[in-house]
Amino acid sequence: MDSKGGVYENVVAQFNAAADLMRLDPDVRKILARPMNEVTVNFPVKMDDGRIEVFSGYRVQHNNALGPFKGGLRYHPTVRIDEVRALATWMTWKTAIADIPMGGAKGGVQLDPSGYSQAELERITRRFTFALGSTIGPDYDIPAPDVNTNPQIMAWILDTYLSTIPPQQRAASFHVVTGKPIELGGSVGRDKATGQGLVYVLERWARDRNFDLAGATYLVQGYGNVGSWTARLLKPHGAKLIAVEDHSGAIANPDGIDPDDLQAYVAAHGRLAGYAGGTAIDHATFLSTKADFFVPAALENQITAETAPLLNVRAVFEGANGPTDTDGDQVLAAKGIEVLPDILCNSGGVIVSYFEWLQNKRSEFWELEEVDTKLFKRMTSAYERVQAAAHDYGVDWRTAAYIVALRRLEKVYRERGIFP
Ligand code: NAD
């Protein structure tokens, strides 16, 4: 499975379709049509063998009308400025739909982390953070984990950032990144938050349709943070994971694959290939497996004009950002497959990141029950806002989600006005 180009074109097409439909204020449209700031840094890092490698890193800040820029950092060979631009833009819509006082940003470094030692990854992360300098800041722009980044990487960012500011400000600046290890001010429940939010959406969708999750079958693409947590949290509902794919291949088992057992295998081996609980299948077979729903939780542009015709499911719940391109959307609509979009489904991550940020600012530690209860409320009200817009405008879930986001941003710009 390759991540194809043109991902920013998808965001622009989605934005234009919704803006036309809801008659977005033309001035606000001009502002939201492009990111506010784009930073590219090329920085040298010493490798274990003494060689120097130069890496390209990016941070795109799309919009901060609602609050500080917020969004993950990705380490992947496909990271390019237009991909980061797209991901930053989706973050603006996501925070607006989730109704949290934050804007949208995204960043990353173009590299394949599997080719580097832990010590090299630490130096890359620290040098990247140093190169970003005051581009990030606890009340200005707050990174978080994304593809191939994790709490350890957030800890290195935190330590590097704190080392560059005056000692008197350090204790009050831990909220410069979220998704940190718990001991460093991370929030309980952040690790599973994106999967948990998606499962809350799924539960609600199932309830609205009198659809029984017990015995329901599903496919997951990507078995990292989002994919594995989604599957593990669906297990108590009795839903059956019958096929799963990651960067190493795909496996199927019509009797069901145990999500916890698979997670333990992937944690030990770094891939699902070789797992004994399923039979290896190819990409096309994976996509055409008949199931009740599909959770793409890997990379963007996976459901396209070529692949969408293969899908044999009732609904798609987008865990990944941008897994469906505009052609893919049209094919799914024609096939009657409902698509619950990324900017609604995967917002649990940024919502709990916001909770972590708040806890750090207030020097508090919340219990898991409090985090989950607050996440549930936010996911549910976001779902209901999008559902209402879909009903009012007679549109699909994605367009409705855009309408909710754009309405909120339009209102804020109307009230604030434009300086000077
Ligand atoms: P991750 O690095 O933990 O996992 C990524 C998974 O995708 C891995 O299983 C990997 O093997 C798989 N993958 C990579 N390339 C693949 C390929 N070519 N074919 C099939 N599978 C492939 O990343 P993650 O944090 O789980 O993020 C996954 C998606 O969810 C991304 O689109 C990310 O932007 C989005 N997302 C993540 C969060 C979060 O909180 N981590 C929040 C919102 C959205």
PDB file of N, CA, C and O in Angstrom, residues 123-196:
ATOM      1  N   ARG A 123      18.802  12.167  18.844  1.00  0.00           N
ATOM      2  CA  ARG A 123      19.529  13.357  18.362  1.00  0.00           C
ATOM      3  C   ARG A 123      18.743  14.065  17.251  1.00  0.00           C
ATOM      4  O   ARG A 123      18.712  15.290  17.178  1.00  0.00           O
ATOM      5  N   ILE A 124      18.098  13.274  16.376  1.00  0.00           N
ATOM      6  CA  ILE A 124      17.280  13.876  15.302  1.00  0.00           C
ATOM      7  C   ILE A 124      16.156  14.710  15.925  1.00  0.00           C
ATOM      8  O   ILE A 124      15.898  15.854  15.538  1.00  0.00           O
ATOM      9  N   THR A 125      15.483  14.115  16.919  1.00  0.00           N
ATOM     10  CA  THR A 125      14.354  14.797  17.556  1.00  0.00           C
ATOM     11  C   THR A 125      14.809  16.073  18.260  1.00  0.00           C
ATOM     12  O   THR A 125      14.179  17.132  18.135  1.00  0.00           O
ATOM     13  N   ARG A 126      15.911  15.966  18.975  1.00  0.00           N
ATOM     14  CA  ARG A 126      16.393  17.144  19.723  1.00  0.00           C
ATOM     15  C   ARG A 126      16.836  18.253  18.766  1.00  0.00           C
ATOM     16  O   ARG A 126      16.540  19.428  18.979  1.00  0.00           O
ATOM     17  N   ARG A 127      17.520  17.859  17.689  1.00  0.00           N
ATOM     18  CA  ARG A 127      18.003  18.878  16.760  1.00  0.00           C
ATOM     19  C   ARG A 127      16.832  19.511  15.993  1.00  0.00           C
ATOM     20  O   ARG A 127      16.826  20.708  15.691  1.00  0.00           O
ATOM     21  N   PHE A 128      15.832  18.707  15.685  1.00  0.00           N
ATOM     22  CA  PHE A 128      14.617  19.225  15.025  1.00  0.00           C
ATOM     23  C   PHE A 128      13.925  20.241  15.943  1.00  0.00           C
ATOM     24  O   PHE A 128      13.541  21.329  15.516  1.00  0.00           O
ATOM     25  N   THR A 129      13.786  19.875  17.207  1.00  0.00           N
ATOM     26  CA  THR A 129      13.131  20.772  18.174  1.00  0.00           C
ATOM     27  C   THR A 129      13.907  22.084  18.280  1.00  0.00           C
ATOM     28  O   THR A 129      13.329  23.180  18.281  1.00  0.00           O
ATOM     29  N   PHE A 130      15.226  21.960  18.336  1.00  0.00           N
ATOM     30  CA  PHE A 130      16.086  23.142  18.438  1.00  0.00           C
ATOM     31  C   PHE A 130      15.919  24.014  17.188  1.00  0.00           C
ATOM     32  O   PHE A 130      15.818  25.240  17.265  1.00  0.00           O
ATOM     33  N   ALA A 131      15.859  23.347  16.017  1.00  0.00           N
ATOM     34  CA  ALA A 131      15.701  24.092  14.762  1.00  0.00           C
ATOM     35  C   ALA A 131      14.349  24.811  14.711  1.00  0.00           C
ATOM     36  O   ALA A 131      14.247  25.920  14.178  1.00  0.00           O
ATOM     37  N   LEU A 132      13.324  24.196  15.274  1.00  0.00           N
ATOM     38  CA  LEU A 132      12.001  24.844  15.277  1.00  0.00           C
ATOM     39  C   LEU A 132      12.007  26.073  16.180  1.00  0.00           C
ATOM     40  O   LEU A 132      11.297  27.047  15.925  1.00  0.00           O
ATOM     41  N   GLY A 133      12.796  26.013  17.252  1.00  0.00           N
ATOM     42  CA  GLY A 133      12.933  27.166  18.145  1.00  0.00           C
ATOM     43  C   GLY A 133      11.592  27.679  18.624  1.00  0.00           C
ATOM     44  O   GLY A 133      10.730  26.906  19.060  1.00  0.00           O
ATOM     45  N   SER A 134      11.372  28.991  18.495  1.00  0.00           N
ATOM     46  CA  SER A 134      10.142  29.576  19.025  1.00  0.00           C
ATOM     47  C   SER A 134       8.946  29.388  18.088  1.00  0.00           C
ATOM     48  O   SER A 134       7.876  29.937  18.327  1.00  0.00           O
ATOM     49  N   THR A 135       9.104  28.554  17.040  1.00  0.00           N
ATOM     50  CA  THR A 135       7.936  28.196  16.217  1.00  0.00           C
ATOM     51  C   THR A 135       6.920  27.459  17.073  1.00  0.00           C
ATOM     52  O   THR A 135       5.707  27.569  16.864  1.00  0.00           O
ATOM     53  N   ILE A 136       7.422  26.658  18.052  1.00  0.00           N
ATOM     54  CA  ILE A 136       6.495  26.009  18.985  1.00  0.00           C
ATOM     55  C   ILE A 136       6.570  26.718  20.332  1.00  0.00           C
ATOM     56  O   ILE A 136       7.516  27.468  20.586  1.00  0.00           O
ATOM     57  N   GLY A 137       5.575  26.492  21.166  1.00  0.00           N
ATOM     58  CA  GLY A 137       5.547  27.127  22.485  1.00  0.00           C
ATOM     59  C   GLY A 137       4.284  26.708  23.204  1.00  0.00           C
ATOM     60  O   GLY A 137       3.274  26.418  22.557  1.00  0.00           O
ATOM     61  N   PRO A 138       4.304  26.656  24.539  1.00  0.00           N
ATOM     62  CA  PRO A 138       3.189  26.081  25.312  1.00  0.00           C
ATOM     63  C   PRO A 138       1.840  26.773  25.125  1.00  0.00           C
ATOM     64  O   PRO A 138       0.805  26.149  25.287  1.00  0.00           O
ATOM     65  N   ASP A 139       1.876  28.070  24.795  1.00  0.00           N
ATOM     66  CA  ASP A 139       0.607  28.759  24.553  1.00  0.00           C
ATOM     67  C   ASP A 139       0.524  29.273  23.122  1.00  0.00           C
ATOM     68  O   ASP A 139      -0.270  30.155  22.813  1.00  0.00           O
ATOM     69  N   TYR A 140       1.389  28.700  22.272  1.00  0.00           N
ATOM     70  CA  TYR A 140       1.425  29.176  20.883  1.00  0.00           C
ATOM     71  C   TYR A 140       1.213  28.039  19.890  1.00  0.00           C
ATOM     72  O   TYR A 140       0.313  28.096  19.048  1.00  0.00           O
ATOM     73  N   ASP A 141       2.033  27.011  19.965  1.00  0.00           N
ATOM     74  CA  ASP A 141       1.895  25.871  19.052  1.00  0.00           C
ATOM     75  C   ASP A 141       2.383  24.623  19.784  1.00  0.00           C
ATOM     76  O   ASP A 141       3.541  24.561  20.204  1.00  0.00           O
ATOM     77  N   ILE A 142       1.487  23.642  19.913  1.00  0.00           N
ATOM     78  CA  ILE A 142       1.724  22.498  20.789  1.00  0.00           C
ATOM     79  C   ILE A 142       1.709  21.200  19.986  1.00  0.00           C
ATOM     80  O   ILE A 142       0.639  20.712  19.597  1.00  0.00           O
ATOM     81  N   PRO A 143       2.866  20.591  19.714  1.00  0.00           N
ATOM     82  CA  PRO A 143       2.891  19.313  18.996  1.00  0.00           C
ATOM     83  C   PRO A 143       2.397  18.139  19.841  1.00  0.00           C
ATOM     84  O   PRO A 143       2.205  18.254  21.056  1.00  0.00           O
ATOM     85  N   ALA A 144       2.244  16.994  19.169  1.00  0.00           N
ATOM     86  CA  ALA A 144       1.747  15.762  19.809  1.00  0.00           C
ATOM     87  C   ALA A 144       2.212  14.588  18.940  1.00  0.00           C
ATOM     88  O   ALA A 144       2.757  14.798  17.853  1.00  0.00           O
ATOM     89  N   PRO A 145       2.000  13.349  19.394  1.00  0.00           N
ATOM     90  CA  PRO A 145       2.414  12.204  18.561  1.00  0.00           C
ATOM     91  C   PRO A 145       1.527  12.011  17.335  1.00  0.00           C
ATOM     92  O   PRO A 145       0.358  12.370  17.328  1.00  0.00           O
ATOM     93  N   ASP A 146       2.114  11.438  16.303  1.00  0.00           N
ATOM     94  CA  ASP A 146       1.375  11.016  15.108  1.00  0.00           C
ATOM     95  C   ASP A 146       2.099   9.767  14.603  1.00  0.00           C
ATOM     96  O   ASP A 146       2.730   9.064  15.402  1.00  0.00           O
ATOM     97  N   VAL A 147       2.054   9.510  13.313  1.00  0.00           N
ATOM     98  CA  VAL A 147       2.645   8.288  12.764  1.00  0.00           C
ATOM     99  C   VAL A 147       4.134   8.207  13.137  1.00  0.00           C
ATOM    100  O   VAL A 147       4.901   9.144  12.895  1.00  0.00           O
ATOM    101  N   ASN A 148       4.520   7.084  13.719  1.00  0.00           N
ATOM    102  CA  ASN A 148       5.918   6.791  14.095  1.00  0.00           C
ATOM    103  C   ASN A 148       6.507   7.720  15.146  1.00  0.00           C
ATOM    104  O   ASN A 148       7.718   7.766  15.316  1.00  0.00           O
ATOM    105  N   THR A 149       5.688   8.455  15.855  1.00  0.00           N
ATOM    106  CA  THR A 149       6.196   9.216  17.000  1.00  0.00           C
ATOM    107  C   THR A 149       5.400   8.778  18.226  1.00  0.00           C
ATOM    108  O   THR A 149       4.286   8.267  18.101  1.00  0.00           O
ATOM    109  N   ASN A 150       5.967   8.935  19.399  1.00  0.00           N
ATOM    110  CA  ASN A 150       5.379   8.333  20.592  1.00  0.00           C
ATOM    111  C   ASN A 150       5.743   9.145  21.842  1.00  0.00           C
ATOM    112  O   ASN A 150       6.424  10.166  21.734  1.00  0.00           O
ATOM    113  N   PRO A 151       5.293   8.711  23.029  1.00  0.00           N
ATOM    114  CA  PRO A 151       5.579   9.479  24.252  1.00  0.00           C
ATOM    115  C   PRO A 151       7.076   9.718  24.484  1.00  0.00           C
ATOM    116  O   PRO A 151       7.475  10.794  24.950  1.00  0.00           O
ATOM    117  N   GLN A 152       7.920   8.762  24.133  1.00  0.00           N
ATOM    118  CA  GLN A 152       9.373   8.967  24.309  1.00  0.00           C
ATOM    119  C   GLN A 152       9.858  10.161  23.469  1.00  0.00           C
ATOM    120  O   GLN A 152      10.628  10.993  23.951  1.00  0.00           O
ATOM    121  N   ILE A 153       9.390  10.223  22.239  1.00  0.00           N
ATOM    122  CA  ILE A 153       9.805  11.334  21.365  1.00  0.00           C
ATOM    123  C   ILE A 153       9.268  12.659  21.921  1.00  0.00           C
ATOM    124  O   ILE A 153       9.964  13.679  21.917  1.00  0.00           O
ATOM    125  N   MET A 154       8.047  12.630  22.466  1.00  0.00           N
ATOM    126  CA  MET A 154       7.498  13.860  23.071  1.00  0.00           C
ATOM    127  C   MET A 154       8.355  14.272  24.276  1.00  0.00           C
ATOM    128  O   MET A 154       8.580  15.460  24.523  1.00  0.00           O
ATOM    129  N   ALA A 155       8.858  13.273  25.042  1.00  0.00           N
ATOM    130  CA  ALA A 155       9.706  13.581  26.211  1.00  0.00           C
ATOM    131  C   ALA A 155      10.996  14.270  25.765  1.00  0.00           C
ATOM    132  O   ALA A 155      11.452  15.227  26.398  1.00  0.00           O
ATOM    133  N   TRP A 156      11.594  13.811  24.667  1.00  0.00           N
ATOM    134  CA  TRP A 156      12.822  14.459  24.157  1.00  0.00           C
ATOM    135  C   TRP A 156      12.533  15.884  23.689  1.00  0.00           C
ATOM    136  O   TRP A 156      13.344  16.785  23.885  1.00  0.00           O
ATOM    137  N   ILE A 157      11.378  16.059  23.061  1.00  0.00           N
ATOM    138  CA  ILE A 157      11.015  17.420  22.617  1.00  0.00           C
ATOM    139  C   ILE A 157      10.863  18.329  23.836  1.00  0.00           C
ATOM    140  O   ILE A 157      11.383  19.449  23.878  1.00  0.00           O
ATOM    141  N   LEU A 158      10.158  17.822  24.839  1.00  0.00           N
ATOM    142  CA  LEU A 158       9.937  18.598  26.063  1.00  0.00           C
ATOM    143  C   LEU A 158      11.275  18.997  26.673  1.00  0.00           C
ATOM    144  O   LEU A 158      11.518  20.179  26.972  1.00  0.00           O
ATOM    145  N   ASP A 159      12.152  18.012  26.857  1.00  0.00           N
ATOM    146  CA  ASP A 159      13.434  18.286  27.522  1.00  0.00           C
ATOM    147  C   ASP A 159      14.259  19.297  26.720  1.00  0.00           C
ATOM    148  O   ASP A 159      14.862  20.210  27.283  1.00  0.00           O
ATOM    149  N   THR A 160      14.265  19.150  25.408  1.00  0.00           N
ATOM    150  CA  THR A 160      15.047  20.071  24.570  1.00  0.00           C
ATOM    151  C   THR A 160      14.461  21.476  24.642  1.00  0.00           C
ATOM    152  O   THR A 160      15.191  22.457  24.813  1.00  0.00           O
ATOM    153  N   TYR A 161      13.144  21.558  24.513  1.00  0.00           N
ATOM    154  CA  TYR A 161      12.501  22.877  24.554  1.00  0.00           C
ATOM    155  C   TYR A 161      12.789  23.567  25.896  1.00  0.00           C
ATOM    156  O   TYR A 161      13.173  24.733  25.932  1.00  0.00           O
ATOM    157  N   LEU A 162      12.609  22.815  27.001  1.00  0.00           N
ATOM    158  CA  LEU A 162      12.813  23.418  28.324  1.00  0.00           C
ATOM    159  C   LEU A 162      14.254  23.889  28.494  1.00  0.00           C
ATOM    160  O   LEU A 162      14.511  24.902  29.162  1.00  0.00           O
ATOM    161  N   SER A 163      15.182  23.170  27.874  1.00  0.00           N
ATOM    162  CA  SER A 163      16.597  23.545  28.001  1.00  0.00           C
ATOM    163  C   SER A 163      16.920  24.845  27.275  1.00  0.00           C
ATOM    164  O   SER A 163      17.972  25.437  27.516  1.00  0.00           O
ATOM    165  N   THR A 164      16.038  25.262  26.361  1.00  0.00           N
ATOM    166  CA  THR A 164      16.332  26.466  25.572  1.00  0.00           C
ATOM    167  C   THR A 164      15.657  27.722  26.134  1.00  0.00           C
ATOM    168  O   THR A 164      15.806  28.802  25.556  1.00  0.00           O
ATOM    169  N   ILE A 165      14.879  27.571  27.215  1.00  0.00           N
ATOM    170  CA  ILE A 165      14.187  28.764  27.759  1.00  0.00           C
ATOM    171  C   ILE A 165      14.746  29.070  29.161  1.00  0.00           C
ATOM    172  O   ILE A 165      15.371  28.200  29.777  1.00  0.00           O
ATOM    173  N   PRO A 166      14.515  30.267  29.669  1.00  0.00           N
ATOM    174  CA  PRO A 166      15.063  30.627  30.976  1.00  0.00           C
ATOM    175  C   PRO A 166      14.568  29.679  32.079  1.00  0.00           C
ATOM    176  O   PRO A 166      13.405  29.257  32.049  1.00  0.00           O
ATOM    177  N   PRO A 167      15.430  29.330  33.035  1.00  0.00           N
ATOM    178  CA  PRO A 167      15.075  28.366  34.084  1.00  0.00           C
ATOM    179  C   PRO A 167      13.768  28.722  34.805  1.00  0.00           C
ATOM    180  O   PRO A 167      12.988  27.836  35.143  1.00  0.00           O
ATOM    181  N   GLN A 168      13.515  30.006  34.991  1.00  0.00           N
ATOM    182  CA  GLN A 168      12.318  30.437  35.731  1.00  0.00           C
ATOM    183  C   GLN A 168      11.024  30.054  35.002  1.00  0.00           C
ATOM    184  O   GLN A 168       9.970  29.974  35.615  1.00  0.00           O
ATOM    185  N   GLN A 169      11.116  29.831  33.691  1.00  0.00           N
ATOM    186  CA  GLN A 169       9.882  29.526  32.928  1.00  0.00           C
ATOM    187  C   GLN A 169       9.655  28.029  32.731  1.00  0.00           C
ATOM    188  O   GLN A 169       8.618  27.614  32.227  1.00  0.00           O
ATOM    189  N   ARG A 170      10.642  27.220  33.125  1.00  0.00           N
ATOM    190  CA  ARG A 170      10.586  25.799  32.740  1.00  0.00           C
ATOM    191  C   ARG A 170       9.426  25.030  33.362  1.00  0.00           C
ATOM    192  O   ARG A 170       8.695  24.344  32.666  1.00  0.00           O
ATOM    193  N   ALA A 171       9.251  25.169  34.678  1.00  0.00           N
ATOM    194  CA  ALA A 171       8.217  24.369  35.352  1.00  0.00           C
ATOM    195  C   ALA A 171       6.827  24.704  34.816  1.00  0.00           C
ATOM    196  O   ALA A 171       5.923  23.865  34.861  1.00  0.00           O
ATOM    197  N   ALA A 172       6.668  25.912  34.303  1.00  0.00           N
ATOM    198  CA  ALA A 172       5.341  26.326  33.825  1.00  0.00           C
ATOM    199  C   ALA A 172       5.184  26.100  32.317  1.00  0.00           C
ATOM    200  O   ALA A 172       4.250  26.610  31.710  1.00  0.00           O
ATOM    201  N   SER A 173       6.096  25.331  31.710  1.00  0.00           N
ATOM    202  CA  SER A 173       6.037  25.173  30.244  1.00  0.00           C
ATOM    203  C   SER A 173       5.904  23.722  29.790  1.00  0.00           C
ATOM    204  O   SER A 173       6.131  23.421  28.614  1.00  0.00           O
ATOM    205  N   PHE A 174       5.520  22.832  30.705  1.00  0.00           N
ATOM    206  CA  PHE A 174       5.425  21.416  30.333  1.00  0.00           C
ATOM    207  C   PHE A 174       4.348  21.160  29.282  1.00  0.00           C
ATOM    208  O   PHE A 174       4.340  20.121  28.627  1.00  0.00           O
ATOM    209  N   HIS A 175       3.432  22.115  29.130  1.00  0.00           N
ATOM    210  CA  HIS A 175       2.373  21.918  28.139  1.00  0.00           C
ATOM    211  C   HIS A 175       2.806  22.319  26.734  1.00  0.00           C
ATOM    212  O   HIS A 175       1.970  22.513  25.859  1.00  0.00           O
ATOM    213  N   VAL A 176       4.115  22.369  26.481  1.00  0.00           N
ATOM    214  CA  VAL A 176       4.612  22.652  25.122  1.00  0.00           C
ATOM    215  C   VAL A 176       4.392  21.477  24.175  1.00  0.00           C
ATOM    216  O   VAL A 176       4.337  21.661  22.946  1.00  0.00           O
ATOM    217  N   VAL A 177       4.260  20.270  24.735  1.00  0.00           N
ATOM    218  CA  VAL A 177       3.864  19.108  23.914  1.00  0.00           C
ATOM    219  C   VAL A 177       2.850  18.288  24.697  1.00  0.00           C
ATOM    220  O   VAL A 177       2.853  18.309  25.935  1.00  0.00           O
ATOM    221  N   THR A 178       2.014  17.534  23.978  1.00  0.00           N
ATOM    222  CA  THR A 178       1.096  16.597  24.640  1.00  0.00           C
ATOM    223  C   THR A 178       1.426  15.189  24.137  1.00  0.00           C
ATOM    224  O   THR A 178       2.228  15.023  23.216  1.00  0.00           O
ATOM    225  N   GLY A 179       0.802  14.201  24.795  1.00  0.00           N
ATOM    226  CA  GLY A 179       1.139  12.819  24.470  1.00  0.00           C
ATOM    227  C   GLY A 179       2.441  12.437  25.162  1.00  0.00           C
ATOM    228  O   GLY A 179       3.158  11.542  24.711  1.00  0.00           O
ATOM    229  N   LYS A 180       2.745  13.118  26.263  1.00  0.00           N
ATOM    230  CA  LYS A 180       3.973  12.855  27.015  1.00  0.00           C
ATOM    231  C   LYS A 180       3.795  11.600  27.873  1.00  0.00           C
ATOM    232  O   LYS A 180       2.671  11.207  28.179  1.00  0.00           O
ATOM    233  N   PRO A 181       4.923  11.012  28.342  1.00  0.00           N
ATOM    234  CA  PRO A 181       4.790   9.945  29.332  1.00  0.00           C
ATOM    235  C   PRO A 181       4.081  10.507  30.581  1.00  0.00           C
ATOM    236  O   PRO A 181       4.226  11.696  30.877  1.00  0.00           O
ATOM    237  N   ILE A 182       3.336   9.662  31.281  1.00  0.00           N
ATOM    238  CA  ILE A 182       2.541  10.113  32.431  1.00  0.00           C
ATOM    239  C   ILE A 182       3.432  10.827  33.465  1.00  0.00           C
ATOM    240  O   ILE A 182       3.063  11.872  33.995  1.00  0.00           O
ATOM    241  N   GLU A 183       4.621  10.281  33.713  1.00  0.00           N
ATOM    242  CA  GLU A 183       5.515  10.851  34.747  1.00  0.00           C
ATOM    243  C   GLU A 183       5.946  12.266  34.388  1.00  0.00           C
ATOM    244  O   GLU A 183       6.353  13.046  35.254  1.00  0.00           O
ATOM    245  N   LEU A 184       5.895  12.604  33.120  1.00  0.00           N
ATOM    246  CA  LEU A 184       6.334  13.935  32.677  1.00  0.00           C
ATOM    247  C   LEU A 184       5.150  14.863  32.421  1.00  0.00           C
ATOM    248  O   LEU A 184       5.275  15.842  31.692  1.00  0.00           O
ATOM    249  N   GLY A 185       4.012  14.523  32.984  1.00  0.00           N
ATOM    250  CA  GLY A 185       2.857  15.402  32.797  1.00  0.00           C
ATOM    251  C   GLY A 185       1.914  14.938  31.705  1.00  0.00           C
ATOM    252  O   GLY A 185       1.027  15.678  31.289  1.00  0.00           O
ATOM    253  N   GLY A 186       2.085  13.700  31.243  1.00  0.00           N
ATOM    254  CA  GLY A 186       1.130  13.145  30.273  1.00  0.00           C
ATOM    255  C   GLY A 186      -0.200  12.867  30.953  1.00  0.00           C
ATOM    256  O   GLY A 186      -0.276  12.844  32.177  1.00  0.00           O
ATOM    257  N   SER A 187      -1.234  12.676  30.154  1.00  0.00           N
ATOM    258  CA  SER A 187      -2.558  12.389  30.719  1.00  0.00           C
ATOM    259  C   SER A 187      -2.854  10.900  30.621  1.00  0.00           C
ATOM    260  O   SER A 187      -2.561  10.283  29.589  1.00  0.00           O
ATOM    261  N   VAL A 188      -3.442  10.353  31.665  1.00  0.00           N
ATOM    262  CA  VAL A 188      -3.960   8.994  31.517  1.00  0.00           C
ATOM    263  C   VAL A 188      -5.019   9.047  30.421  1.00  0.00           C
ATOM    264  O   VAL A 188      -5.696  10.061  30.241  1.00  0.00           O
ATOM    265  N   GLY A 189      -5.100   7.982  29.675  1.00  0.00           N
ATOM    266  CA  GLY A 189      -6.113   7.915  28.624  1.00  0.00           C
ATOM    267  C   GLY A 189      -5.699   8.556  27.306  1.00  0.00           C
ATOM    268  O   GLY A 189      -6.416   8.447  26.318  1.00  0.00           O
ATOM    269  N   ARG A 190      -4.523   9.223  27.241  1.00  0.00           N
ATOM    270  CA  ARG A 190      -4.119   9.848  25.966  1.00  0.00           C
ATOM    271  C   ARG A 190      -3.718   8.789  24.953  1.00  0.00           C
ATOM    272  O   ARG A 190      -4.003   8.906  23.770  1.00  0.00           O
ATOM    273  N   ASP A 191      -3.044   7.732  25.467  1.00  0.00           N
ATOM    274  CA  ASP A 191      -2.558   6.691  24.579  1.00  0.00           C
ATOM    275  C   ASP A 191      -3.692   6.082  23.740  1.00  0.00           C
ATOM    276  O   ASP A 191      -3.587   5.928  22.537  1.00  0.00           O
ATOM    277  N   LYS A 192      -4.782   5.761  24.401  1.00  0.00           N
ATOM    278  CA  LYS A 192      -5.890   5.100  23.700  1.00  0.00           C
ATOM    279  C   LYS A 192      -6.908   6.091  23.119  1.00  0.00           C
ATOM    280  O   LYS A 192      -7.894   5.682  22.499  1.00  0.00           O
ATOM    281  N   ALA A 193      -6.679   7.410  23.348  1.00  0.00           N
ATOM    282  CA  ALA A 193      -7.738   8.402  23.126  1.00  0.00           C
ATOM    283  C   ALA A 193      -8.334   8.397  21.714  1.00  0.00           C
ATOM    284  O   ALA A 193      -9.551   8.512  21.553  1.00  0.00           O
ATOM    285  N   THR A 194      -7.489   8.266  20.702  1.00  0.00           N
ATOM    286  CA  THR A 194      -8.020   8.349  19.330  1.00  0.00           C
ATOM    287  C   THR A 194      -8.897   7.134  19.045  1.00  0.00           C
ATOM    288  O   THR A 194     -10.015   7.277  18.529  1.00  0.00           O
ATOM    289  N   GLY A 195      -8.416   5.950  19.424  1.00  0.00           N
ATOM    290  CA  GLY A 195      -9.218   4.735  19.261  1.00  0.00           C
ATOM    291  C   GLY A 195     -10.490   4.804  20.101  1.00  0.00           C
ATOM    292  O   GLY A 195     -11.574   4.437  19.644  1.00  0.00           O
ATOM    293  N   GLN A 196     -10.349   5.318  21.319  1.00  0.00           N
ATOM    294  CA  GLN A 196     -11.506   5.419  22.210  1.00  0.00           C
ATOM    295  C   GLN A 196     -12.567   6.350  21.617  1.00  0.00           C
ATOM    296  O   GLN A 196     -13.761   6.013  21.613  1.00  0.00           O
TER     297      GLN A 196
END
